[in-house]
CSV table of C-alpha atoms in Angstrom, one decimal:
chain,number,residue,atom,x,y,z
A,1002,ASP,CA,0.0,0.0,0.0
A,1003,THR,CA,1.7,3.2,-1.2
A,1004,GLU,CA,-1.2,5.6,-0.7
A,1005,VAL,CA,-2.4,8.2,1.7
A,1006,THR,CA,-6.2,7.9,2.0
A,1007,GLN,CA,-8.2,10.9,3.0
A,1008,THR,CA,-11.9,10.9,3.9
A,1009,PRO,CA,-14.3,12.4,3.2
A,1010,LYS,CA,-13.5,13.7,-0.3
A,1011,HIS,CA,-16.0,16.5,0.1
A,1012,LEU,CA,-17.5,18.1,3.2
A,1013,VAL,CA,-20.0,20.9,3.6
A,1014,MET,CA,-20.5,22.1,7.2
A,1015,GLY,CA,-22.2,25.0,9.0
A,1016,MET,CA,-20.3,27.4,11.2
A,1017,THR,CA,-21.7,25.7,14.4
A,1018,ASN,CA,-21.0,22.1,13.3
A,1019,LYS,CA,-18.3,19.8,14.6
A,1020,LYS,CA,-16.7,17.5,12.0
A,1021,SER,CA,-13.5,15.6,11.5
A,1022,LEU,CA,-11.2,14.9,8.6
A,1023,LYS,CA,-9.4,11.6,8.5
A,1024,CYS,CA,-6.1,10.6,6.9
A,1025,GLU,CA,-4.6,7.1,6.8
A,1026,GLN,CA,-1.4,5.5,5.6
A,1027,HIS,CA,0.1,2.1,5.9
A,1028,MET,CA,3.6,2.7,4.5
A,1029,GLY,CA,5.2,2.9,7.9
A,1030,HIS,CA,5.8,6.6,7.6
A,1031,ARG,CA,6.5,8.2,11.0
A,1032,ALA,CA,5.8,11.8,9.9
A,1033,MET,CA,2.4,13.1,8.9
A,1034,TYR,CA,1.4,16.5,7.8
A,1035,TRP,CA,-1.8,18.6,7.4
A,1036,TYR,CA,-1.8,21.3,4.7
A,1037,LYS,CA,-4.4,23.9,3.7
A,1038,GLN,CA,-4.7,25.0,0.1
A,1039,LYS,CA,-6.7,27.8,-1.2
A,1040,ALA,CA,-7.6,28.1,-4.9
A,1041,LYS,CA,-4.6,28.8,-7.1
A,1042,LYS,CA,-2.2,29.0,-4.2
A,1043,PRO,CA,0.5,26.6,-2.9
A,1044,PRO,CA,-0.3,24.5,0.1
A,1045,GLU,CA,0.3,26.0,3.5
A,1046,LEU,CA,1.6,23.8,6.3
A,1047,MET,CA,-0.6,23.6,9.3
A,1048,PHE,CA,0.7,20.8,11.5
A,1049,VAL,CA,3.4,18.2,11.6
A,1050,TYR,CA,3.3,15.0,13.6
A,1051,SER,CA,6.5,13.1,14.2
A,1052,TYR,CA,6.3,9.6,15.8
A,1053,GLU,CA,2.7,10.4,16.8
A,1054,LYS,CA,3.7,13.6,18.7
A,1055,LEU,CA,2.8,17.1,17.5
A,1056,SER,CA,6.1,18.7,16.6
A,1057,ILE,CA,4.9,21.7,14.6
A,1058,ASN,CA,1.9,23.9,14.8
A,1059,GLU,CA,2.2,26.7,12.3
A,1060,SER,CA,0.1,29.2,14.4
A,1061,VAL,CA,-3.1,27.5,13.4
A,1062,PRO,CA,-6.3,28.8,15.1
A,1063,SER,CA,-7.7,26.5,17.9
A,1064,ARG,CA,-10.8,25.8,15.9
A,1065,PHE,CA,-8.6,23.3,14.1
A,1066,SER,CA,-7.5,20.5,16.4
A,1067,PRO,CA,-5.2,17.7,15.2
A,1068,GLU,CA,-5.0,14.2,16.6
A,1069,CYS,CA,-2.7,11.3,15.9
A,1070,PRO,CA,-4.2,8.2,17.6
A,1071,ASN,CA,-1.6,5.9,16.1
A,1072,SER,CA,1.2,5.8,13.6
A,1073,SER,CA,-1.2,5.1,10.7
A,1074,LEU,CA,-3.9,7.6,11.4
A,1075,LEU,CA,-4.2,11.4,11.5
A,1076,ASN,CA,-7.3,13.3,12.2
A,1077,LEU,CA,-8.2,17.0,12.0
A,1078,HIS,CA,-11.1,18.0,14.2
A,1079,LEU,CA,-13.1,21.0,13.1
A,1080,HIS,CA,-15.3,23.2,15.2
A,1081,ALA,CA,-16.8,26.7,14.8
A,1082,LEU,CA,-15.2,27.2,11.5
A,1083,GLN,CA,-15.5,30.4,9.4
A,1084,PRO,CA,-16.4,30.6,5.7
A,1085,GLU,CA,-12.8,31.7,5.0
A,1086,ASP,CA,-11.7,28.3,6.2
A,1087,SER,CA,-13.2,26.8,3.1
A,1088,ALA,CA,-10.3,25.2,1.2
A,1089,LEU,CA,-8.7,21.9,0.1
A,1090,TYR,CA,-7.2,20.1,3.1
A,1091,LEU,CA,-4.3,17.9,2.2
A,1092,CYS,CA,-2.6,15.2,4.3
A,1093,ALA,CA,0.9,14.0,3.5
A,1094,SER,CA,3.3,11.6,5.0
A,1095,SER,CA,7.1,10.9,4.9
A,1096,GLN,CA,9.4,8.4,6.4
A,1097,MET,CA,10.4,10.9,9.0
A,1098,THR,CA,11.3,14.5,9.5
A,1099,GLY,CA,14.8,15.5,9.9
A,1100,ARG,CA,17.6,16.6,7.5
A,1101,SER,CA,17.2,13.6,5.3
A,1102,ASN,CA,16.0,13.5,1.8
A,1103,TYR,CA,12.7,11.6,2.3
A,1104,GLY,CA,10.0,12.0,-0.3
A,1105,TYR,CA,6.4,12.9,0.5
A,1106,THR,CA,3.3,11.1,-0.3
A,1107,PHE,CA,0.2,13.2,-0.5
A,1108,GLY,CA,-3.5,12.3,-0.2
A,1109,SER,CA,-6.1,13.4,-2.7
A,1110,GLY,CA,-7.5,16.0,-0.2
A,1111,THR,CA,-10.8,16.9,1.4
A,1112,ARG,CA,-12.6,19.8,-0.2
A,1113,LEU,CA,-14.2,21.7,2.7
A,1114,THR,CA,-16.9,24.3,2.3
A,1115,VAL,CA,-18.1,26.2,5.4
A,1116,VAL,CA,-21.5,27.8,5.0
B,1161,LYS,CA,11.3,38.1,-4.9
B,1162,ASN,CA,10.0,34.5,-4.1
B,1163,GLU,CA,12.6,32.0,-3.0
B,1164,VAL,CA,11.3,29.5,-5.6
B,1165,GLU,CA,10.4,30.8,-9.1
B,1166,GLN,CA,8.8,28.8,-11.8
B,1167,SER,CA,8.4,29.5,-15.5
B,1168,PRO,CA,6.3,29.7,-17.4
B,1169,GLN,CA,3.2,30.4,-15.3
B,1170,ASN,CA,1.0,29.0,-18.0
B,1171,LEU,CA,1.8,26.8,-21.0
B,1172,THR,CA,-0.5,25.5,-23.7
B,1173,ALA,CA,0.9,23.0,-26.2
B,1174,GLN,CA,-0.3,20.5,-28.8
B,1175,GLU,CA,-0.3,16.8,-28.1
B,1176,GLY,CA,3.0,15.2,-28.9
B,1177,GLU,CA,5.1,18.3,-28.2
B,1178,PHE,CA,8.2,18.3,-25.9
B,1179,ILE,CA,7.5,20.3,-22.8
B,1180,THR,CA,9.9,22.0,-20.5
B,1181,ILE,CA,9.1,23.7,-17.1
B,1182,ASN,CA,11.8,25.5,-15.2
B,1183,CYS,CA,12.4,26.1,-11.6
B,1184,SER,CA,15.0,28.5,-10.0
B,1185,TYR,CA,15.6,28.9,-6.3
B,1186,SER,CA,17.7,31.2,-4.2
B,1187,VAL,CA,18.3,29.2,-1.1
B,1188,GLY,CA,20.5,26.3,-0.2
B,1189,ILE,CA,18.5,23.1,-0.4
B,1190,SER,CA,18.7,19.5,0.7
B,1191,ALA,CA,16.2,18.4,-1.9
B,1192,LEU,CA,13.9,19.6,-4.7
B,1193,HIS,CA,10.6,18.1,-5.4
B,1194,TRP,CA,8.5,18.1,-8.6
B,1195,LEU,CA,4.8,17.5,-7.9
B,1196,GLN,CA,1.6,17.3,-10.1
B,1197,GLN,CA,-1.8,18.5,-9.2
B,1198,HIS,CA,-4.9,18.0,-11.3
B,1199,PRO,CA,-7.8,20.5,-11.0
B,1200,GLY,CA,-9.5,20.2,-7.6
B,1201,GLY,CA,-7.4,17.2,-6.8
B,1202,GLY,CA,-4.7,16.0,-4.6
B,1203,ILE,CA,-1.0,16.2,-5.2
B,1204,VAL,CA,1.2,13.5,-6.7
B,1205,SER,CA,4.9,13.5,-6.0
B,1206,LEU,CA,6.7,13.0,-9.3
B,1207,PHE,CA,10.4,13.3,-8.4
B,1208,MET,CA,12.7,14.2,-5.5
B,1209,LEU,CA,16.1,15.3,-6.6
B,1210,SER,CA,19.3,16.3,-4.8
B,1211,SER,CA,21.6,16.0,-7.8
B,1212,GLY,CA,21.7,14.9,-11.5
B,1213,LYS,CA,18.8,13.6,-13.4
B,1214,LYS,CA,15.9,11.2,-12.9
B,1215,LYS,CA,13.5,9.6,-15.5
B,1216,HIS,CA,10.2,8.0,-15.0
B,1217,GLY,CA,8.3,7.1,-18.2
B,1218,ARG,CA,7.9,10.2,-20.3
B,1219,LEU,CA,9.0,12.5,-17.5
B,1220,ILE,CA,12.5,13.6,-16.9
B,1221,ALA,CA,13.8,15.9,-14.2
B,1222,THR,CA,17.2,17.5,-13.9
B,1223,ILE,CA,18.9,19.7,-11.4
B,1224,ASN,CA,22.0,21.9,-11.4
B,1225,ILE,CA,22.9,22.6,-7.8
B,1226,GLN,CA,25.6,25.2,-8.8
B,1227,GLU,CA,23.1,27.2,-10.9
B,1228,LYS,CA,20.2,26.5,-8.4
B,1229,HIS,CA,18.0,25.5,-11.3
B,1230,SER,CA,15.9,22.5,-12.1
B,1231,SER,CA,13.8,21.5,-15.2
B,1232,LEU,CA,11.0,19.1,-15.7
B,1233,HIS,CA,10.6,17.7,-19.2
B,1234,ILE,CA,7.6,15.8,-20.7
B,1235,THR,CA,8.2,13.9,-23.9
B,1236,ALA,CA,5.4,13.0,-26.3
B,1237,SER,CA,2.9,15.1,-24.3
B,1238,HIS,CA,-0.7,13.9,-24.0
B,1239,PRO,CA,-3.9,15.6,-22.9
B,1240,ARG,CA,-3.8,13.6,-19.7
B,1241,ASP,CA,-0.6,15.5,-18.8
B,1242,SER,CA,-2.7,18.6,-18.4
B,1243,ALA,CA,-2.3,19.7,-14.7
B,1244,VAL,CA,-0.5,22.1,-12.5
B,1245,TYR,CA,3.2,21.2,-12.0
B,1246,ILE,CA,4.8,22.5,-8.8
B,1247,CYS,CA,8.4,22.8,-7.8
B,1248,ALA,CA,9.1,22.8,-4.1
B,1249,VAL,CA,12.4,22.8,-2.2
B,1250,ARG,CA,13.4,21.8,1.3
B,1251,GLY,CA,15.9,24.3,2.6
B,1252,MET,CA,19.2,23.2,4.2
B,1253,ASP,CA,18.1,24.6,7.6
B,1254,SER,CA,14.6,23.1,7.6
B,1255,ASN,CA,13.7,19.6,8.7
B,1256,TYR,CA,10.1,19.7,7.6
B,1257,GLN,CA,9.1,22.9,5.7
B,1258,LEU,CA,8.8,22.9,1.9
B,1259,ILE,CA,9.2,26.2,0.1
B,1260,TRP,CA,6.7,26.1,-2.8
B,1261,GLY,CA,6.8,27.6,-6.2
B,1262,ALA,CA,3.6,29.1,-7.6
B,1263,GLY,CA,3.1,26.3,-10.1
B,1264,THR,CA,2.9,26.0,-13.9
B,1265,LYS,CA,-0.5,25.3,-15.4
B,1266,LEU,CA,0.0,23.0,-18.4
B,1267,ILE,CA,-2.7,22.4,-21.0
B,1268,ILE,CA,-2.1,19.9,-23.7
B,1269,LYS,CA,-4.6,20.1,-26.6
B,1270,PRO,CA,-5.4,17.1,-28.7
């Protein structure tokens, strides 16, 4: 299995809803990432997990709450989002962080619309 | 000036043409990535380079570390190659962050 699987593919949620995005990989990668991508822009890094521990939080608002229950699974819990949070949310994984030349595997993303 | 510059921004070509997309960067890097993104879709990693040249099918990627420049070539282009191609680099002093280019939107007409 050489894929990163993201679910759901599309999500529409109201500003008062609570929802979760899920990301799964079975490649034994020990680093996992959440990115946010607005239309026609490069992805912006949100969070990095290394060995199931949060190592990087790029000043993301608390309405986004990441969770890494095990080495294969990464969740992003969403609560009280704003319409400007509508974007493509991408998950990625790599063998590990660190100054090594490990490639990244990206998921197909969750298209989130906040209404 | 962005640390990673791609050219051209947009490229339209006929099926079968040889395609070249360029990437220049201004920082020291440990690796350069070429990625592909179809409209509304996820990102596919095509190549990771730290030196030399790599080939996969009709795709070829080269890098010149001294000149801080990389190229992505597509031979015998096909409409299914239509996508945004993104160059991203990992800086020498970063262990996780990629610096992204703005992408090149490629359209191959039949």
